Amino acid sequence: MGTRIPDEKIEEIRKASDIVDVIGDYIQLKKQGRNMTGLCPFHGEKTPSFSVSPDKQLYHCFGCGAGGNVFSFIMESEGISFIESVQRLGERAGISLPELADGNQSDSKEKKREKYWMGAHELTVKLYQHVLLNTEEGKEAREYLENRGFDQNMIERFQLGFAPDSWDFLTSFLMRRNYDMDEMMEAGLLARREFDKKPFDRFRNRVMFPVWNRDGKAIGFTGRILGEGNPKYMNSPESSLFNKSRILYGFHLARPSIRKKNEAVLFEGNADVISSWRAGIDNGIAAMGTALTDRQVKMIKRNADKVLLCYDADDAGQNAAYKNAELLEKAGMTVRVAKMEEGLDPDDFIRQKGAERFRNEVIDSSLTYMGFKFRFFRKGINLQDEGNRIEYVEKVLQEISKLPRAVERDHYIRQLADEFNLSLDALKQELIQNFKARKQKEKRTSGPVVQERKPFAAQAGKRLLPAHANAERHLLAHMLRDAEAAVRVEDKLGAAFNIDEYQAIAAHLFSYYGEGNEPSVSRFMEKLEDEKLRKIVSELAMMTISTDLSEQELNDYAKRVLNYPKRLEIEKKKQEQRAAEDARDYTEAARISMEIIKMEQLLKDSMT
């Protein structure tokens, strides 16, 4: 049986976890009226449809239907269980959970293993930093870092260390602390000898750069050889803990500044991030490899709208900048690319020319993505050659035609005309042809859009609803906020809701209040096992309704709900009448017509 956390403790954690603050760690939120809005983290969109209510402590996306409370947000964002979401938010709020202290039964073996590995990594970080700062063995590494401009503040902030030139320094250290050697080899801290399968230190004679997950927990290392040797840089091996596709170096340190500035500066290497921090660039991060993954793009997009790529000026760096800029732009971000001097990387530039020139000449003088393409496409091309020049112009025109805004297209086409002394009218004509051709191609290749059919209740925000559906939604919205309203609706309607999902929610609410619970949409949602119902409840809770359910309002809504089956019955009779007329049974058709008249009169009387 799984560990059970008392309801009182769950309630304490919920009250301590403001939903705006929690969701604000994942996406940018902007105030709009009484609520906060942003781009939904659960589906791709460019226009915000994700709403968070500080008053109700709920979120709802009017685009994809996702909704819930602070626990369901963490569950859906991280792909974890309810117990795990409570534990994570408890840790965030500083609330202890003794129920989970003695081996959390909800933790999978993999989770426990990762915690064990992270504990060993945290200990290793401290050990390597101690060696760097306080031992004779670390003297040469200290001098190396000092020569590169790394001061004490930088070393401490980024937890730099030194792995001595020893085969068993870390191995012996971990062994004395009773760490399982097989696990340490699996974790990547140690390696296995071929001839006797025994462990030895993976990193030797290297300046050590810890790598963290987005929560700031050490999960691996990058080691830079001290002196000559290969490989110059070595990363921890891939594992369930250390997965380069999920890592952005320095992300947990830079995230507050990224969010504040609404911009991330993306570098190639760890040293660039550290050096740029010294130069006042505190929103710098780096991918563990030149190519960004979709996951890394999403991590950045959740925290900023803009990205500045600051890569080396060599071919590899510029090619990576072009590819990554394209990925980021497709994700809906505004991209700029720094102008790096040939032969220098950001770390070199800062050391040789200083922080101020780096900010002024590299960061502040960055190019728009289109401006970068002008430079990128001419690399290695002899523009004095007529054929190369025409080819270059055609390629740039193709890129300009992709720009969504007419003012941007006009700006760059004028720039192209001025640079090559070309006819602006001729370029505009060519651009229009390219633009039309691309639109036609997109239309041909996109094909028909097939939309998944959703339950009636899930379509509520998409179109005008019939009167009975709108009435049921308003009644449920009142019931979610007021236990007395729920009692009055139950007395008036019972279980007579017409839409299946609404009927189910009403039944759950009657039971919820019957158990003596106070109105709390967040708590009520936790008791719903059906995810579809939870989404509908989150939408209903975000509705704008009157403060109190008046008797007149209740009666009007109840009539619409109760009369809907009568309308269906009348429609059924009309079909029977048409069938009788088609069969030329006019006597039967006349009899049914009289029934319809009586039914419509009764319906009319019930509405008065």
XYZ file of C-alpha atoms in Angstrom:
608
model
C 0.000 0.000 0.000
C 1.374 3.448 -0.963
C 2.265 6.165 1.516
C -0.690 8.344 2.515
C -0.232 12.010 3.323
C -2.869 13.455 5.697
C -5.341 15.872 4.120
C -4.321 18.540 6.643
C -0.720 18.358 5.445
C -1.760 18.537 1.779
C -3.891 21.573 2.594
C -0.964 23.218 4.405
C 1.300 22.720 1.376
C -1.370 23.982 -1.023
C -1.836 27.170 1.000
C 1.933 27.688 1.123
C 2.313 27.201 -2.657
C 0.932 30.238 -4.436
C -0.035 29.062 -7.908
C 1.184 32.263 -9.596
C 4.662 31.869 -8.080
C 4.847 28.164 -8.940
C 3.666 28.500 -12.537
C 5.809 31.628 -12.844
C 8.864 29.363 -12.494
C 7.843 27.664 -15.753
C 6.356 30.371 -17.971
C 6.094 34.136 -18.143
C 2.846 35.480 -16.722
C 1.437 38.946 -17.329
C -1.398 40.591 -15.433
C -4.672 40.881 -17.319
C -7.520 42.119 -15.181
C -7.833 39.964 -12.069
C -5.993 37.033 -13.657
C -2.538 36.321 -15.056
C -2.048 35.119 -18.633
C 0.749 33.504 -20.605
C 1.602 31.009 -23.328
C 0.374 27.526 -22.457
C 3.245 25.163 -21.510
C 1.201 22.142 -22.591
C 0.687 22.970 -26.266
C 2.312 25.186 -28.875
C 0.746 28.615 -29.305
C 1.769 32.174 -30.172
C -1.241 33.974 -28.675
C -1.659 33.521 -24.891
C -4.716 31.456 -23.944
C -3.417 30.188 -20.585
C -5.037 31.869 -17.597
C -4.098 31.675 -13.903
C -6.427 32.895 -11.171
C -4.658 34.119 -7.996
C -8.012 34.319 -6.181
C -9.123 30.775 -7.013
C -5.602 29.284 -7.130
C -6.456 27.580 -10.436
C -5.205 27.582 -14.016
C -7.020 26.875 -17.258
C -5.988 26.912 -20.910
C -8.783 27.989 -23.237
C -6.793 26.549 -26.144
C -6.141 22.921 -25.180
C -8.431 22.615 -22.147
C -5.670 21.843 -19.624
C -6.601 22.976 -16.137
C -6.316 22.312 -12.446
C -4.649 23.411 -9.246
C -1.029 23.782 -8.204
C -0.560 20.022 -7.708
C -1.991 19.058 -11.098
C 0.217 21.675 -12.770
C 3.367 20.106 -11.308
C 2.081 16.614 -12.138
C 1.418 17.508 -15.773
C 4.573 19.607 -16.222
C 6.960 17.092 -14.695
C 5.151 13.847 -15.518
C 5.056 12.772 -11.866
C 2.463 11.335 -9.478
C 0.275 13.255 -7.045
C 2.373 12.151 -4.052
C 5.537 13.294 -5.826
C 3.983 16.682 -6.621
C 3.029 17.138 -2.959
C 6.567 16.182 -1.943
C 8.153 18.585 -4.429
C 5.951 21.508 -3.410
C 6.519 20.616 0.255
C 10.275 20.870 -0.279
C 9.791 24.169 -2.092
C 7.736 25.564 0.795
C 10.046 24.149 3.476
C 7.323 21.883 4.878
C 8.564 18.498 6.092
C 6.718 15.297 5.287
C 7.619 12.726 7.962
C 5.243 10.269 6.252
C 7.775 10.049 3.420
C 10.938 10.156 5.501
C 11.322 6.409 5.996
C 11.684 5.394 2.376
C 9.010 6.954 0.250
C 7.050 4.049 -1.169
C 5.826 6.178 -4.042
C 9.397 6.627 -5.264
C 10.330 4.292 -8.077
C 13.621 2.418 -7.916
C 14.920 4.740 -10.619
C 14.047 7.838 -8.564
C 15.775 6.461 -5.472
C 18.774 5.570 -7.560
C 18.999 9.075 -9.040
C 18.832 10.607 -5.554
C 21.668 8.324 -4.481
C 23.730 9.360 -7.494
C 23.006 13.067 -6.934
C 24.145 12.744 -3.322
C 27.457 11.318 -4.520
C 27.810 14.107 -7.107
C 27.170 16.835 -4.517
C 29.856 15.313 -2.277
C 32.283 15.080 -5.204
C 31.714 18.751 -6.101
C 32.710 19.763 -2.566
C 35.744 17.473 -2.624
C 37.084 18.796 -5.949
C 36.521 22.413 -4.865
C 38.386 21.769 -1.616
C 41.312 20.353 -3.596
C 41.364 23.386 -5.897
C 41.200 26.040 -3.198
C 42.982 24.521 -0.208
C 45.655 22.001 -1.274
C 49.094 22.001 -2.823
C 47.788 19.604 -5.489
C 45.399 22.303 -6.657
C 48.042 25.047 -6.937
C 48.709 24.636 -10.679
C 44.964 24.574 -11.422
C 44.470 27.731 -9.325
C 47.204 29.499 -11.270
C 45.672 28.332 -14.571
C 42.279 29.761 -13.597
C 43.792 33.005 -12.319
C 45.603 33.444 -15.639
C 42.266 33.047 -17.399
C 40.725 35.728 -15.190
C 38.704 33.420 -12.949
C 38.578 35.015 -9.499
C 37.359 33.618 -6.160
C 33.778 34.809 -6.720
C 33.543 33.044 -10.073
C 35.045 29.830 -8.671
C 32.583 29.789 -5.793
C 29.496 30.730 -7.838
C 30.133 28.044 -10.446
C 31.619 25.578 -7.909
C 34.778 24.954 -9.925
C 37.178 22.285 -8.678
C 40.191 20.162 -9.545
C 40.503 16.380 -9.981
C 44.096 15.347 -9.036
C 46.232 13.262 -11.372
C 45.404 10.044 -9.526
C 43.754 6.769 -10.470
C 42.072 6.242 -7.101
C 41.669 9.631 -5.340
C 37.879 9.830 -5.748
C 37.478 6.043 -5.712
C 39.034 5.764 -2.236
C 37.085 8.779 -0.989
C 33.721 7.295 -2.036
C 34.684 3.818 -0.829
C 35.471 5.165 2.662
C 31.975 6.628 2.736
C 30.457 3.256 1.838
C 29.216 4.199 -1.611
C 28.491 1.203 -3.841
C 31.256 1.085 -6.461
C 29.068 -0.452 -9.163
C 26.575 2.368 -8.696
C 29.329 5.000 -8.846
C 30.540 3.535 -12.139
C 26.974 3.560 -13.498
C 26.620 7.167 -12.315
C 29.699 8.128 -14.355
C 31.862 9.341 -11.464
C 34.147 6.324 -11.787
C 35.159 4.109 -14.710
C 35.770 0.348 -14.897
C 39.129 -1.209 -15.744
C 39.008 -3.724 -18.571
C 41.400 -6.330 -17.187
C 40.006 -6.772 -13.660
C 36.682 -4.811 -13.818
C 37.677 -2.734 -10.782
C 36.834 0.985 -10.477
C 39.172 3.912 -11.105
C 38.835 7.699 -11.273
C 37.267 8.793 -14.559
C 38.487 12.401 -14.269
C 42.221 12.916 -13.644
C 44.341 16.087 -13.786
C 41.366 18.161 -14.900
C 39.788 21.448 -13.911
C 36.240 20.421 -13.055
C 33.084 22.263 -14.060
C 30.020 20.806 -12.284
C 26.879 20.456 -14.402
C 23.499 20.869 -12.737
C 19.903 20.068 -13.511
C 17.399 22.914 -13.661
C 16.866 22.685 -9.882
C 20.565 23.291 -9.225
C 21.430 19.697 -8.261
C 24.823 18.437 -9.484
C 24.345 15.619 -12.003
C 27.648 15.477 -13.876
C 30.886 17.211 -14.832
C 32.856 18.698 -17.664
C 36.597 18.269 -17.083
C 39.224 20.406 -18.845
C 42.694 18.822 -19.068
C 45.399 20.780 -17.237
C 48.243 21.134 -19.731
C 48.556 18.993 -22.838
C 46.461 15.878 -23.467
C 43.384 14.503 -25.156
C 40.524 14.875 -25.017
C 40.838 18.528 -24.088
C 37.322 18.515 -22.640
C 35.564 15.440 -21.270
C 31.954 15.158 -20.118
C 30.334 12.662 -17.798
C 28.917 9.713 -19.768
C 25.242 9.698 -20.715
C 22.961 8.138 -18.090
C 19.420 8.458 -16.781
C 20.757 11.300 -14.616
C 23.111 13.024 -17.061
C 21.353 13.503 -20.387
C 22.872 16.318 -22.465
C 19.677 16.827 -24.455
C 17.921 17.962 -21.255
C 20.673 20.211 -19.882
C 21.421 23.911 -20.291
C 24.597 24.781 -18.415
C 24.067 27.416 -15.723
C 20.306 27.503 -16.269
C 19.333 27.520 -12.578
C 21.757 30.390 -11.911
C 20.669 32.456 -14.906
C 16.920 31.833 -14.791
C 15.965 34.742 -12.477
C 17.832 37.187 -14.731
C 16.496 35.544 -17.920
C 12.956 36.035 -16.663
C 13.602 39.590 -15.509
C 15.223 40.649 -18.811
C 12.930 38.447 -20.926
C 16.057 37.332 -22.793
C 18.594 34.508 -22.653
C 22.140 34.722 -24.014
C 23.155 31.359 -25.432
C 26.853 30.463 -25.554
C 28.749 27.444 -26.872
C 30.761 26.518 -23.797
C 30.803 26.531 -20.002
C 33.838 28.875 -19.846
C 31.994 31.418 -22.020
C 29.077 31.449 -19.560
C 31.409 31.975 -16.589
C 33.496 34.679 -18.275
C 30.399 36.521 -19.484
C 29.056 36.542 -15.918
C 32.223 38.396 -14.911
C 31.458 40.846 -17.746
C 27.989 41.527 -16.331
C 26.036 39.089 -18.524
C 24.087 37.229 -15.831
C 21.515 35.660 -18.174
C 23.991 33.418 -20.012
C 23.541 29.667 -20.547
C 25.076 27.011 -22.791
C 23.894 23.791 -24.420
C 25.939 20.647 -23.795
C 26.719 20.350 -27.493
C 26.339 22.633 -30.504
C 22.826 21.578 -31.588
C 19.831 22.546 -29.482
C 17.147 19.933 -28.807
C 13.389 20.576 -28.758
C 13.430 20.116 -24.989
C 16.114 22.766 -24.537
C 14.217 25.165 -26.801
C 11.107 24.694 -24.648
C 13.121 25.335 -21.473
C 14.274 28.661 -22.868
C 10.871 29.629 -24.299
C 9.139 29.064 -20.970
C 11.282 31.775 -19.445
C 11.889 34.368 -22.174
C 10.634 35.665 -25.514
C 14.077 36.644 -26.817
C 17.391 34.839 -27.351
C 20.798 36.212 -28.290
C 23.205 33.641 -29.758
C 26.859 34.335 -28.958
C 28.892 31.672 -30.779
C 32.447 31.484 -32.109
C 33.132 33.185 -35.453
C 34.566 29.998 -37.036
C 32.547 27.897 -39.501
C 31.407 25.403 -36.858
C 30.186 28.169 -34.553
C 28.375 30.099 -37.279
C 26.763 26.949 -38.704
C 25.515 26.068 -35.221
C 24.220 29.635 -34.765
C 22.276 29.418 -38.027
C 20.675 26.051 -37.210
C 19.828 26.923 -33.626
C 18.468 30.351 -34.572
C 16.103 28.642 -37.004
C 14.845 26.282 -34.275
C 14.310 29.138 -31.833
C 12.535 31.307 -34.398
C 10.201 28.446 -35.357
C 9.314 28.181 -31.660
C 8.103 31.779 -31.844
C 11.070 33.506 -30.237
C 12.808 36.719 -31.309
C 16.396 35.838 -32.219
C 19.524 37.971 -32.494
C 23.084 36.839 -33.239
C 26.218 38.444 -31.766
C 29.032 39.618 -34.067
C 32.048 37.745 -32.731
C 35.514 38.742 -33.932
C 37.272 36.172 -36.117
C 39.622 33.890 -34.185
C 38.152 34.676 -30.749
C 35.553 32.986 -28.607
C 33.644 35.009 -25.964
C 36.002 33.897 -23.193
C 39.064 34.991 -25.236
C 37.459 38.317 -26.183
C 36.685 39.221 -22.570
C 40.177 38.293 -21.373
C 41.951 40.161 -24.164
C 39.718 43.208 -24.698
C 37.761 43.568 -21.484
C 34.178 43.370 -20.286
C 33.045 46.789 -21.506
C 34.136 46.208 -25.094
C 32.486 42.785 -25.010
C 29.177 44.293 -23.967
C 29.407 47.170 -26.453
C 30.939 45.482 -29.499
C 29.513 41.966 -29.192
C 26.302 41.904 -27.153
C 24.865 45.379 -27.830
C 25.909 45.297 -31.521
C 24.190 41.990 -32.263
C 22.319 41.412 -35.522
C 18.728 40.458 -36.161
C 18.379 36.904 -37.448
C 17.745 38.234 -40.971
C 20.742 40.546 -40.685
C 22.818 37.530 -39.637
C 21.611 35.621 -42.706
C 22.915 38.423 -44.957
C 26.388 37.812 -43.517
C 26.092 34.022 -43.176
C 25.132 33.326 -46.815
C 28.074 35.305 -48.189
C 30.708 33.310 -46.262
C 33.066 31.620 -48.718
C 31.401 33.220 -51.758
C 33.180 35.488 -54.237
C 30.594 38.231 -54.747
C 32.730 39.797 -57.480
C 31.649 36.855 -59.626
C 28.374 37.691 -61.396
C 26.931 34.173 -61.110
C 27.730 33.934 -57.381
C 26.251 37.376 -56.822
C 22.958 36.489 -58.538
C 22.791 33.205 -56.621
C 23.366 35.055 -53.343
C 20.653 37.645 -54.110
C 18.152 34.908 -54.993
C 18.922 33.035 -51.772
C 18.491 36.135 -49.624
C 15.229 36.971 -51.443
C 13.920 33.520 -50.561
C 14.675 34.210 -46.895
C 13.118 37.682 -46.996
C 9.919 36.194 -48.463
C 9.576 34.094 -45.278
C 9.312 37.144 -43.052
C 5.741 37.510 -41.738
C 5.579 41.309 -41.603
C 5.467 43.485 -44.734
C 7.498 46.252 -43.060
C 10.338 43.782 -42.402
C 10.281 42.540 -45.988
C 10.375 46.110 -47.268
C 13.290 47.043 -44.981
C 15.524 44.188 -46.044
C 14.695 44.345 -49.736
C 15.726 48.020 -49.754
C 18.944 47.045 -47.973
C 19.620 44.417 -50.645
C 18.870 46.860 -53.474
C 21.200 49.519 -52.023
C 24.059 47.095 -51.409
C 24.126 45.714 -54.971
C 22.725 48.746 -56.798
C 19.705 46.774 -58.037
C 16.284 47.959 -59.145
C 13.954 48.052 -56.138
C 10.926 47.407 -58.369
C 12.557 44.328 -59.914
C 13.402 42.937 -56.470
C 9.875 43.616 -55.229
C 8.394 41.783 -58.208
C 10.698 38.822 -57.571
C 9.816 38.892 -53.877
C 6.076 38.827 -54.596
C 6.533 35.814 -56.875
C 8.574 34.006 -54.205
C 6.030 34.864 -51.525
C 3.083 33.582 -53.587
C 4.939 30.413 -54.630
C 5.812 29.616 -51.023
C 2.221 30.177 -49.854
C 0.870 27.894 -52.604
C 3.406 25.205 -51.691
C 2.428 25.411 -48.035
C -1.228 25.095 -49.019
C -0.525 22.001 -51.139
C 1.657 20.231 -48.582
C -0.338 21.046 -45.457
C -3.384 19.024 -46.552
C -6.748 19.097 -44.812
C -6.701 19.715 -41.072
C -8.316 16.830 -39.202
C -9.525 17.797 -35.773
C -10.209 15.327 -33.015
C -13.857 15.289 -32.024
C -14.188 16.472 -28.440
C -16.993 15.840 -25.931
C -19.726 18.464 -25.949
C -18.603 19.946 -22.630
C -15.034 20.353 -23.863
C -16.245 22.503 -26.750
C -17.876 25.043 -24.468
C -15.347 27.775 -24.982
C -15.292 27.349 -28.752
C -18.835 28.287 -29.809
C -22.183 29.693 -28.752
C -23.914 27.172 -26.493
C -27.588 26.171 -26.466
C -29.614 27.561 -23.577
C -29.758 24.327 -21.544
C -25.972 23.820 -21.725
C -25.284 27.403 -20.704
C -27.729 27.042 -17.805
C -26.062 23.848 -16.568
C -22.625 25.499 -16.724
C -23.781 28.511 -14.677
C -25.437 26.305 -12.074
C -22.277 24.210 -11.683
C -20.143 27.347 -11.436
C -22.310 28.548 -8.523
C -22.236 25.099 -6.922
C -18.428 25.038 -7.020
C -18.284 28.259 -4.986
C -21.234 27.846 -2.617
C -22.376 24.734 -0.729
C -25.818 26.263 -0.107
C -26.253 26.823 -3.856
C -25.469 23.141 -4.390
C -28.197 22.147 -1.903
C -30.716 24.418 -3.637
C -29.828 23.025 -7.073
C -30.125 19.456 -5.781
C -33.587 20.193 -4.368
C -34.664 21.820 -7.619
C -33.094 19.468 -10.200
C -31.695 16.397 -8.509
C -29.596 14.618 -11.133
C -31.529 16.045 -14.101
C -28.490 17.536 -15.878
C -28.636 16.712 -19.586
C -24.935 16.691 -20.472
C -23.166 13.574 -19.186
C -20.010 15.359 -17.991
C -22.036 18.016 -16.154
C -24.241 15.366 -14.559
C -21.121 13.560 -13.299
C -19.631 16.770 -11.862
C -22.918 17.597 -10.118
C -23.044 14.112 -8.560
C -19.457 14.486 -7.312
C -20.282 17.905 -5.849
C -23.360 16.599 -4.003
C -21.178 13.849 -2.513
C -18.320 16.269 -1.714
C -20.540 18.633 0.251
C -22.402 15.683 1.785
C -19.123 14.647 3.439
C -19.001 18.010 5.205
C -16.338 19.628 3.029
C -16.153 23.394 2.670
C -16.175 24.987 -0.815
C -12.693 24.656 -2.343
C -12.394 24.099 -6.079
C -8.762 23.100 -5.720
C -9.533 20.457 -3.075
C -12.591 19.207 -4.960
C -10.532 18.666 -8.098
C -8.107 16.426 -6.205
C -10.987 14.054 -5.529
C -11.824 13.758 -9.237
C -10.017 10.829 -10.844
C -11.281 11.604 -14.358
C -8.873 14.049 -16.011
C -11.568 15.157 -18.468
C -13.826 16.203 -15.603
C -10.972 18.061 -13.897
C -10.386 20.115 -17.047
C -14.062 21.011 -17.294
C -14.165 21.990 -13.609
C -11.156 24.275 -14.053
C -12.936 26.007 -16.942
C -16.210 26.341 -14.998
C -14.347 27.773 -11.998
C -12.852 30.512 -14.203
C -16.287 31.679 -15.382
C -17.482 35.157 -14.454
C -20.787 34.804 -12.608
C -22.939 36.812 -10.184
C -21.892 36.806 -6.531
C -25.063 35.059 -5.331
C -27.470 32.694 -7.048
C -30.813 34.499 -6.770
C -34.074 32.572 -6.668
C -35.114 34.078 -10.021
C -31.812 33.062 -11.601
C -32.092 29.526 -10.178
C -35.657 29.132 -11.486
C -34.733 30.403 -14.959
C -31.767 28.036 -15.242
C -33.782 25.112 -13.854
C -36.557 25.641 -16.434
C -34.043 25.576 -19.278
C -32.502 22.366 -17.967
C -35.820 20.601 -17.304
C -37.445 21.736 -20.547
C -34.656 20.478 -22.802
C -35.873 16.811 -22.732
C -39.380 18.105 -23.546
C -38.007 19.930 -26.591
C -36.313 16.713 -27.691
C -39.611 14.848 -27.314
C -41.417 17.476 -29.427
C -38.728 17.167 -32.111
C -39.155 13.383 -32.059
C -42.936 13.769 -32.541
C -42.342 16.096 -35.507
C -40.187 13.413 -37.124
C -43.006 10.899 -36.581
C -45.450 13.340 -38.174
C -43.225 13.748 -41.251
C -42.914 9.971 -41.522
C -46.712 9.584 -41.415
C -47.139 12.248 -44.105
C -44.542 10.514 -46.291
C -46.542 7.281 -45.887
C -49.723 9.250 -46.824
C -51.295 8.316 -43.467
C -52.848 11.729 -43.030
C -55.140 10.653 -40.166
C -52.113 9.586 -38.090
C -50.260 12.733 -39.096
C -53.183 14.874 -37.900
C -53.352 12.997 -34.570
C -49.613 13.540 -33.979
C -50.006 17.208 -34.912
C -52.587 17.643 -32.143
C -50.175 16.018 -29.673
C -47.432 18.402 -30.722
C -49.694 21.427 -30.214
C -50.557 20.262 -26.668
C -46.877 19.570 -25.844
C -45.786 22.985 -27.139
C -48.508 24.688 -25.103
C -47.420 22.872 -21.941
C -43.814 23.859 -22.653
C -44.856 27.481 -23.157
C -46.839 27.479 -19.909
C -43.850 26.090 -17.978
C -41.687 28.996 -19.127
C -44.017 31.643 -17.655
